[in-house]
mmCIF file of C-alpha atoms in Angstrom:
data_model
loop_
_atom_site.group_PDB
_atom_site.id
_atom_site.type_symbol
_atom_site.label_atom_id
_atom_site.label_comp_id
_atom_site.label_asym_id
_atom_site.label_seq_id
_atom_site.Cartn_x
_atom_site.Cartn_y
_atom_site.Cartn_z
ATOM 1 C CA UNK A 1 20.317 72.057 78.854
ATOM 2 C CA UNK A 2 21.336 71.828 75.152
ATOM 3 C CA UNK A 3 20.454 75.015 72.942
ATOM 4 C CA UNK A 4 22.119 74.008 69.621
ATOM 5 C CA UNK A 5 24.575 72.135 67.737
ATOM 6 C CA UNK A 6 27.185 73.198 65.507
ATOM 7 C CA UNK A 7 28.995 71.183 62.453
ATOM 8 C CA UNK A 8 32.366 71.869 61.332
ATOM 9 C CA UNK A 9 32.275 73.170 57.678
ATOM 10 C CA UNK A 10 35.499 72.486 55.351
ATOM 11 C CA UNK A 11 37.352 75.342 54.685
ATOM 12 C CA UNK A 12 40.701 75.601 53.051
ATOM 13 C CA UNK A 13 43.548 77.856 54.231
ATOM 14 C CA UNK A 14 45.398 77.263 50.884
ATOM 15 C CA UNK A 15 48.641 74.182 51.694
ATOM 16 C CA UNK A 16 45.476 72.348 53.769
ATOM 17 C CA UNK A 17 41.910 72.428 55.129
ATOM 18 C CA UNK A 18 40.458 73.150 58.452
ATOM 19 C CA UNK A 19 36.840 72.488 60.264
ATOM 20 C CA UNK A 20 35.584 75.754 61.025
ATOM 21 C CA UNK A 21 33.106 75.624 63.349
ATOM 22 C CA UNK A 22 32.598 79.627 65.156
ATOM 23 C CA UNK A 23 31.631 82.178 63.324
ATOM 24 C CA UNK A 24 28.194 80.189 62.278
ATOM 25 C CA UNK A 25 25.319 81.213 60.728
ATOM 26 C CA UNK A 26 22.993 80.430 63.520
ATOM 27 C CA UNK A 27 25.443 80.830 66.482
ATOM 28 C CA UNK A 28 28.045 83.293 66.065
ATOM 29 C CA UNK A 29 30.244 83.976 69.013
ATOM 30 C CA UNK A 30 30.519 81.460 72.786
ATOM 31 C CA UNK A 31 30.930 84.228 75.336
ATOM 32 C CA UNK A 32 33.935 86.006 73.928
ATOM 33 C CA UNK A 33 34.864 83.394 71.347
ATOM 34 C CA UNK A 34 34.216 84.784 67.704
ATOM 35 C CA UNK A 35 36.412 82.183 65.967
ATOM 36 C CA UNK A 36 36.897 78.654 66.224
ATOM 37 C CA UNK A 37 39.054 76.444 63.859
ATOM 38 C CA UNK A 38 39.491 72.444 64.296
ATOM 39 C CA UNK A 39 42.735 71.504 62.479
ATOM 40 C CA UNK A 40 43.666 68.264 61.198
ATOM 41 C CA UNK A 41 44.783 65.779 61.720
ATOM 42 C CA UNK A 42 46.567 65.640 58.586
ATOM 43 C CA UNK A 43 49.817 64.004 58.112
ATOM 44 C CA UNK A 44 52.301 65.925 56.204
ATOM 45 C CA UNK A 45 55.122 64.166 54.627
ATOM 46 C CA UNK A 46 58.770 65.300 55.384
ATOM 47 C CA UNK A 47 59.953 67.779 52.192
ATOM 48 C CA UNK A 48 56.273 69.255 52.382
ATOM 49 C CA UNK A 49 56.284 72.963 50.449
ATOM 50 C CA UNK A 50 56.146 75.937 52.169
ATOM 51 C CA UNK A 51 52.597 76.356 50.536
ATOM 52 C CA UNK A 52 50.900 74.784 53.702
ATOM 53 C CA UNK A 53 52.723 78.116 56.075
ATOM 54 C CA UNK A 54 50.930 80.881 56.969
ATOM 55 C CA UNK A 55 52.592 83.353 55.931
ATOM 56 C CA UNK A 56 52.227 86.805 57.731
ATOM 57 C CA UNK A 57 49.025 88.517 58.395
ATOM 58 C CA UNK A 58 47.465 90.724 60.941
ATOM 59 C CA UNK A 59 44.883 91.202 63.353
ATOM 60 C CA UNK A 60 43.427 93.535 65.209
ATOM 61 C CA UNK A 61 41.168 94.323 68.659
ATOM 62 C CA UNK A 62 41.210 89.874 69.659
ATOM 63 C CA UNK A 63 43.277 87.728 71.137
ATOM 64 C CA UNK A 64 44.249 84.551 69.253
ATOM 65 C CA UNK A 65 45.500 81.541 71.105
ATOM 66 C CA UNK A 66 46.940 78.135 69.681
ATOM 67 C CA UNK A 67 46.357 74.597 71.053
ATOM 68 C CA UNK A 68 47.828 71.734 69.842
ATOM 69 C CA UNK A 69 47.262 67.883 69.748
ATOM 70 C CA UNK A 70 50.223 66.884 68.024
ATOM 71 C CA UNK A 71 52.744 68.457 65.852
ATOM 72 C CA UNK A 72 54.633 71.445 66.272
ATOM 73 C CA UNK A 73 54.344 75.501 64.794
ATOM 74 C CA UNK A 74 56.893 77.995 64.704
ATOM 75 C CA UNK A 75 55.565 81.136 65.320
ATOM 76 C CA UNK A 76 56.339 84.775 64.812
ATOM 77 C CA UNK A 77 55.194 87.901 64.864
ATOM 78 C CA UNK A 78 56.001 91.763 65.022
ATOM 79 C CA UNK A 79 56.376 92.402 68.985
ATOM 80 C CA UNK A 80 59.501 90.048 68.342
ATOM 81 C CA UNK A 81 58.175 86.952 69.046
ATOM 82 C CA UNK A 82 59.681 83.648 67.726
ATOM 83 C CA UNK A 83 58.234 80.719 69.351
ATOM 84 C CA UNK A 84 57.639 76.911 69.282
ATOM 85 C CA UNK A 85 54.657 75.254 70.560
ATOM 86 C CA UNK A 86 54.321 71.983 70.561
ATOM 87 C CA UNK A 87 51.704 69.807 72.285
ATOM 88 C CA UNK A 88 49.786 70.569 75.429
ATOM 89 C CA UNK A 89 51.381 73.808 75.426
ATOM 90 C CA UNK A 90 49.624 77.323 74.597
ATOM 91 C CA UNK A 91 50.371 80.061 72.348
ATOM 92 C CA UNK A 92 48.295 83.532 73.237
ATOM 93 C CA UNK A 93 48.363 86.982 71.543
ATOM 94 C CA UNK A 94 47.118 89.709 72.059
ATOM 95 C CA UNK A 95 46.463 92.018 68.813
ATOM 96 C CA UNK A 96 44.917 94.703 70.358
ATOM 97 C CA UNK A 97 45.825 98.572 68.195
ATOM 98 C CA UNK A 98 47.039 96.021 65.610
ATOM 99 C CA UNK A 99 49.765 92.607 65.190
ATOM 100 C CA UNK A 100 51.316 90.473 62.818
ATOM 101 C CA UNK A 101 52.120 86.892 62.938
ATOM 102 C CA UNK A 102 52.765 83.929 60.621
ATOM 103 C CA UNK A 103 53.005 80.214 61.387
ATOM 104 C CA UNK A 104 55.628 77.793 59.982
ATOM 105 C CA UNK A 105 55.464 73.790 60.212
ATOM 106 C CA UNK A 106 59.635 73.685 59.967
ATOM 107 C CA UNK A 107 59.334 70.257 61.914
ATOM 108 C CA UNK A 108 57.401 68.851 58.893
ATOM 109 C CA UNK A 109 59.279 69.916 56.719
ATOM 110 C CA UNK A 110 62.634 68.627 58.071
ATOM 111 C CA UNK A 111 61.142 64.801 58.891
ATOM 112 C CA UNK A 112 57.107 65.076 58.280
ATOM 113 C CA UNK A 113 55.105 65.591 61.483
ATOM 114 C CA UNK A 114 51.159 64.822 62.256
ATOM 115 C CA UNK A 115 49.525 68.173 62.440
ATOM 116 C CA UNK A 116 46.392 68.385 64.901
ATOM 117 C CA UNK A 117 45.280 71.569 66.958
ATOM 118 C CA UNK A 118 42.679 74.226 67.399
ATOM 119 C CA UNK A 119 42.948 77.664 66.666
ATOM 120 C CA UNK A 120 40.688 79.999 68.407
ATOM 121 C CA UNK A 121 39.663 83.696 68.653
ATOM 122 C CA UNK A 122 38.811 85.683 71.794
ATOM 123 C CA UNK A 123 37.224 89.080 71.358
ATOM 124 C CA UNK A 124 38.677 91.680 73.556
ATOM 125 C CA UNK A 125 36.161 94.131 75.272
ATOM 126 C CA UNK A 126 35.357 97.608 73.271
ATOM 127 C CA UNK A 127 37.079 99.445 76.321
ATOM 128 C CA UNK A 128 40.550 97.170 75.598
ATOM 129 C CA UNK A 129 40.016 96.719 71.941
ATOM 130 C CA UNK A 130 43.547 99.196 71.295
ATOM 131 C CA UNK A 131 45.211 97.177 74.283
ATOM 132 C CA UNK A 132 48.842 97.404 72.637
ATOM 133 C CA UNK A 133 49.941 94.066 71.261
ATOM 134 C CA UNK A 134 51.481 91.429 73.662
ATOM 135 C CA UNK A 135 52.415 87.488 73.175
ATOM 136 C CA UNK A 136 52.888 84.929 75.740
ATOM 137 C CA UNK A 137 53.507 81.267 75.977
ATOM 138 C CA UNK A 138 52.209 78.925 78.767
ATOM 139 C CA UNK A 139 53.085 75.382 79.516
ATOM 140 C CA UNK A 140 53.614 73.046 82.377
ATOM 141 C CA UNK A 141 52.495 74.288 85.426
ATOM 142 C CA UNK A 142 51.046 77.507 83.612
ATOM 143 C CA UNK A 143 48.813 74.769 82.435
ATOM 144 C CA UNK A 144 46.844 74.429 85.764
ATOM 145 C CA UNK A 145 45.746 70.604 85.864
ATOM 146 C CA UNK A 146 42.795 68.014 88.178
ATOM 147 C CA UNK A 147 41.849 64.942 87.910
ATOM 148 C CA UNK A 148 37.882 64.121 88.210
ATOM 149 C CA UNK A 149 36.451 60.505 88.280
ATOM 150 C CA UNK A 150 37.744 59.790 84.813
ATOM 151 C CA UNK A 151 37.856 63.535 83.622
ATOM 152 C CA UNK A 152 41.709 64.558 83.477
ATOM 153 C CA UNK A 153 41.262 68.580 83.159
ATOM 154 C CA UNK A 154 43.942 70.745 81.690
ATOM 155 C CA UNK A 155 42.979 74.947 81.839
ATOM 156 C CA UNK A 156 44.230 76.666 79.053
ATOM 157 C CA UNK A 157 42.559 80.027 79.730
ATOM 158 C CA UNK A 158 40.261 81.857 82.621
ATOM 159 C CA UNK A 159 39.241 80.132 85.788
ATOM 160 C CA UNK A 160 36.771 76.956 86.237
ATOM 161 C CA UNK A 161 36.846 73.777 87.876
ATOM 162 C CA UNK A 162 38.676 75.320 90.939
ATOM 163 C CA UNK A 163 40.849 76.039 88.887
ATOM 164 C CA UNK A 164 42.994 79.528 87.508
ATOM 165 C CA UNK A 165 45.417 79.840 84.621
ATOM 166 C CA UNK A 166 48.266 82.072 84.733
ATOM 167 C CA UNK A 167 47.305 83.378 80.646
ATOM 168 C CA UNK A 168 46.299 86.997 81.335
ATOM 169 C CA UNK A 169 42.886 87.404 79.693
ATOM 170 C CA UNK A 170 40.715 90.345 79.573
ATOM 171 C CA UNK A 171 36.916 89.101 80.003
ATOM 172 C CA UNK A 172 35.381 86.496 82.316
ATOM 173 C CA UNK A 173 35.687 83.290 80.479
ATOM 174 C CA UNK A 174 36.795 79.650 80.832
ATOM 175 C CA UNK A 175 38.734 76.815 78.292
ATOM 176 C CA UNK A 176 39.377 73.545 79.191
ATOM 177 C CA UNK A 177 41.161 70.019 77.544
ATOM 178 C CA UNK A 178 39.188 67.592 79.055
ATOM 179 C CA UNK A 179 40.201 63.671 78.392
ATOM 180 C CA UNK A 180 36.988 61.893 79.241
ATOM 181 C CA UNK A 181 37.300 58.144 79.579
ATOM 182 C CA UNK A 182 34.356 55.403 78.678
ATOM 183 C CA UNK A 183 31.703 56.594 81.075
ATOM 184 C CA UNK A 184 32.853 59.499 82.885
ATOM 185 C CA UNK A 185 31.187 62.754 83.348
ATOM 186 C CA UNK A 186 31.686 66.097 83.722
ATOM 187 C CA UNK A 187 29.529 69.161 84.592
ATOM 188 C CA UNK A 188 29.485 72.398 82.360
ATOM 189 C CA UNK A 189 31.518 75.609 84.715
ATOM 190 C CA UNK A 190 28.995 77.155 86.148
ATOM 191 C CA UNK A 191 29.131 81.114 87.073
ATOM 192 C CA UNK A 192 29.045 82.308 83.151
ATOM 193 C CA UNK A 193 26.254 83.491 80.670
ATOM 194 C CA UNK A 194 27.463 81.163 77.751
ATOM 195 C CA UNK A 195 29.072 77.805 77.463
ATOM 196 C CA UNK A 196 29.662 74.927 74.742
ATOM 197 C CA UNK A 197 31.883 71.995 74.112
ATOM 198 C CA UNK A 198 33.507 70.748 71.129
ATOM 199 C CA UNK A 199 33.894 67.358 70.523
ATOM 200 C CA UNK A 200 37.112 66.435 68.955
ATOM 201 C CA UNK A 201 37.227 63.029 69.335
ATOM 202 C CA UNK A 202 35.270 60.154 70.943
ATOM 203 C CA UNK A 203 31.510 60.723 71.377
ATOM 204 C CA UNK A 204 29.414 62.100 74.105
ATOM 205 C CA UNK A 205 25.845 61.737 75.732
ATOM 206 C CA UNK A 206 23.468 65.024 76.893
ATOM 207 C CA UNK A 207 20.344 65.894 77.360
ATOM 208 C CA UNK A 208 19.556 62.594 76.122
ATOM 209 C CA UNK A 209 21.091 62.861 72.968
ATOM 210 C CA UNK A 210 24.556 61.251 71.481
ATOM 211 C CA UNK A 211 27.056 63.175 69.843
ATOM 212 C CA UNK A 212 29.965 62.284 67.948
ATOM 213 C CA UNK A 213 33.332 64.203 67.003
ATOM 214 C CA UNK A 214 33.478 67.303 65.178
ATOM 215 C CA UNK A 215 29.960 69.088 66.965
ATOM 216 C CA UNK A 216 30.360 71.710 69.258
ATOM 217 C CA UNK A 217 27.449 71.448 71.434
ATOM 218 C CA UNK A 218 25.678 75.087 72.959
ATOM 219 C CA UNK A 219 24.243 74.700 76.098
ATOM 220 C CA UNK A 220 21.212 77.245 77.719
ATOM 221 C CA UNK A 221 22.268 80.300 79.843
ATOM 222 C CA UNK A 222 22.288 79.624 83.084
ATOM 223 C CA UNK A 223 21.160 76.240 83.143
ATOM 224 C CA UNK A 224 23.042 73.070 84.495
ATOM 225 C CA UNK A 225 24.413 70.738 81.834
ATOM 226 C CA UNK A 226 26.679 66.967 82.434
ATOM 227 C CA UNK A 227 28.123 65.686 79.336
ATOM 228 C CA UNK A 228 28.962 61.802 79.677
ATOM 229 C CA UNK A 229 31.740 60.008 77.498
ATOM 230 C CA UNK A 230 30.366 56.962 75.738
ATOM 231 C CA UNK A 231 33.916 55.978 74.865
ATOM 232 C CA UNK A 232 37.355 57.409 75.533
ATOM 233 C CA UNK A 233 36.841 61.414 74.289
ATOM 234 C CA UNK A 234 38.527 64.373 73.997
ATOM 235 C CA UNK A 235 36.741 67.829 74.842
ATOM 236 C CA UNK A 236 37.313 71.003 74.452
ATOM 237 C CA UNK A 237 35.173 73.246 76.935
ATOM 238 C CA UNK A 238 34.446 77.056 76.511
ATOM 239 C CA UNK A 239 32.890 79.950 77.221
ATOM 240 C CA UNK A 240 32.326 83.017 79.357
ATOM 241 C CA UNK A 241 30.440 85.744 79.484
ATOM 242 C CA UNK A 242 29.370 87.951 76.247
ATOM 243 C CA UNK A 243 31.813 90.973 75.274
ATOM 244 C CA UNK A 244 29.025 92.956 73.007
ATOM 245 C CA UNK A 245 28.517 92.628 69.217
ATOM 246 C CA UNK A 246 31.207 91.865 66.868
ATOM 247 C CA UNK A 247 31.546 92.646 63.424
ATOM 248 C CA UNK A 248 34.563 89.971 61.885
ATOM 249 C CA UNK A 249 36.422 90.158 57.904
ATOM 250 C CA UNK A 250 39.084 88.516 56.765
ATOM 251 C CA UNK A 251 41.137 88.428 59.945
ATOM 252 C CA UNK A 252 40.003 91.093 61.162
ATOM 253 C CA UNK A 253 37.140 91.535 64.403
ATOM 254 C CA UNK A 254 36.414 94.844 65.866
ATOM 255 C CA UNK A 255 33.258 96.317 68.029
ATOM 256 C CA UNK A 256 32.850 98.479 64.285
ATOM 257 C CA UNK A 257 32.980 98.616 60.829
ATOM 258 C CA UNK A 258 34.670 101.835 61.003
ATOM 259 C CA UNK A 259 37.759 99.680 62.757
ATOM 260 C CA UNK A 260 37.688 97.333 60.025
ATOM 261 C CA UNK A 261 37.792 99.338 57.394
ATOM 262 C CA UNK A 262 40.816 101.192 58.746
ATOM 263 C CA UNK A 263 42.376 98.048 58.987
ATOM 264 C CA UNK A 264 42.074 97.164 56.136
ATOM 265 C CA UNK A 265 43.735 100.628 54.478
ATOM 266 C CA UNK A 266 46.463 99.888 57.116
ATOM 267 C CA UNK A 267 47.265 96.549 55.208
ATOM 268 C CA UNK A 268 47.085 97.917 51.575
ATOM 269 C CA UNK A 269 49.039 100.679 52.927
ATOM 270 C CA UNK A 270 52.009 98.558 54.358
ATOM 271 C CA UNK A 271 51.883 100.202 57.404
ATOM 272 C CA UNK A 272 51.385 97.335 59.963
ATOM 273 C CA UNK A 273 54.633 96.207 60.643
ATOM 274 C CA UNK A 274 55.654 92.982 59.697
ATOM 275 C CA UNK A 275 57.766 90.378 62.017
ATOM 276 C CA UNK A 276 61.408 90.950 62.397
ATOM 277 C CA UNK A 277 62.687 87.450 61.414
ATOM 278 C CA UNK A 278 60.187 86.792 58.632
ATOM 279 C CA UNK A 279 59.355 89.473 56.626
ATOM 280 C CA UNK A 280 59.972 88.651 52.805
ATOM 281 C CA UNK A 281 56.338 87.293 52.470
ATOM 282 C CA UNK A 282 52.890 88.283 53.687
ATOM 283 C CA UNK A 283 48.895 87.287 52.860
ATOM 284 C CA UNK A 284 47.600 90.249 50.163
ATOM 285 C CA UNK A 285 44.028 91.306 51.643
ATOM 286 C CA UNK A 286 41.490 89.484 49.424
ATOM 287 C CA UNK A 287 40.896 91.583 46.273
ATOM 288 C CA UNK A 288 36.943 90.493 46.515
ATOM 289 C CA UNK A 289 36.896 91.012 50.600
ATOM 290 C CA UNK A 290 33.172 91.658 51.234
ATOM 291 C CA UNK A 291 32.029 94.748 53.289
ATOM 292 C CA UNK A 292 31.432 93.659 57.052
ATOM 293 C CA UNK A 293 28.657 91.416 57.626
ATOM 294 C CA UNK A 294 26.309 92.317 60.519
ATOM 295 C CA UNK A 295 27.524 92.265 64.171
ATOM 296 C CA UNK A 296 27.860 88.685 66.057
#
């Protein structure tokens, strides 16, 4: 049963814009999930200037993973990490006491590429919030796949449709790329407290209702829910079960404000340590960052 429906909002990172779609105003966080970010596609020319990088920044107390559609990312950060994904292949972190990372399109650069991903946040649970920092990269058969009458089912993280992936997560939770054609169907994981599905392209029929690309649809604890392609679609499925409240600035999510604000000293201070092989350049904390908002 459908609870709500989500739009992406525009939101610039600086060199391009993004639909952000979690945190929202009137849903927050999908089981763990406190961040979700639809990016692209945008098409940047070869020569492009570095101003569309992300330089380095930190995190703390989540676990970010990258998805991709097309393109490519270089990424680095300060556990020594230097790694390419590229589609269909997964990129997870784990911040935990405290990480940085940055995010380079060299491909585009060098010969142009078509960017088009998501970029997602997974809360860790209060016990494992200082977890130390950790990176991994998946693809292949780390990338557990089924096929489904029409629904071809690729598990990025957690365990659902009989299915287990080898990312080492911390919560219960499920995601999913699911490549619906015209017609097809598939059935919400069952087994978790929250669940949603993002639309990135085609459109999609529940509860009645049509949907087209861009909404991330909420669906009802506990209750069943089918989602039916009306043409060829792309969906992203989530979920899992609920970690506690989260309070989220800047990049920064933590169980307290206290966590944040330490953080945030830690920055100013220089004393989060930057990555090895790119560490001329970072993000400056926002001079107007607001205090934390209220817990998610």
């Amino acid at each position: 049963m459908l609870a709500q429906v989500i739009g992406e909002r525009e939101r610039s990172l600086g060199g391009f814009s993004v639909g952000r779609v979690l945190p929202a105003g009137e849903h927050r966080m999908v089981g763990p999930f406190a961040f979700f970010d639809h990016m692209g596609p945008v098409d940047f020319p070869k020569g492009v200037g570095r101003e569309v990088d992300v330089r380095p920044h930190p995190h703390i107390c989540l676990s970010t993973v990258t998805y991709l559609f097309a393109g490519e990312v270089v990424h680095r950060d300060s556990v020594n990490t230097e790694q390419v994904i590229r589609p269909g292949e997964v990129n997870w972190m784990v911040a935990g006491r405290g990480i940085t990372h940055s995010e380079r399109f060299e491909k585009a650069r060098a010969q142009g590429d078509r960017m088009h991903g998501i970029q997602a946040w997974v809360g860790l649970p209060k016990e494992q919030e200082e977890t130390e920092p950790d990176f991994s990269h998946h693809e292949g058969a780390d990338l557990p796949q089924a096929q489904n009458d029409g629904a071809a089912i690729r598990l990025i993280a957690g365990e659902a449709y009989g299915l287990k992936a080898k990312v080492r997560t911390h919560s219960p939770m499920f995601y999913a790329d699911v490549r619906l054609t015209e017609n097809a169907r598939i059935e919400m994981p069952r087994g978790y407290r929250e669940g949603a599905a993002f639309i990135v392209s085609g459109a999609v029929e529940t509860d009645g209702q049509s949907f087209e690309k861009g909404r991330m649809l909420i669906f009802a604890p506990g209750a069943p829910a089918i989602l039916t392609a009306q043409r060829e679609s792309v969906v992203m499925i989530l979920g899992g079960d609920p970690i506690g409240e989260r309070y989220i600035e800047w990049n920064f999510v933590a169980s307290s404000k206290e966590r944040i604000a330490q953080a945030k000293a830690d920055w100013r201070a220089g004393r989060f340590k930057l990555p090895d092989r790119d560490n001329r350049e970072f993000i400056p904390l926002p001079p107007d960052a607001p205090p934390a908002p209220a817990p998610m």
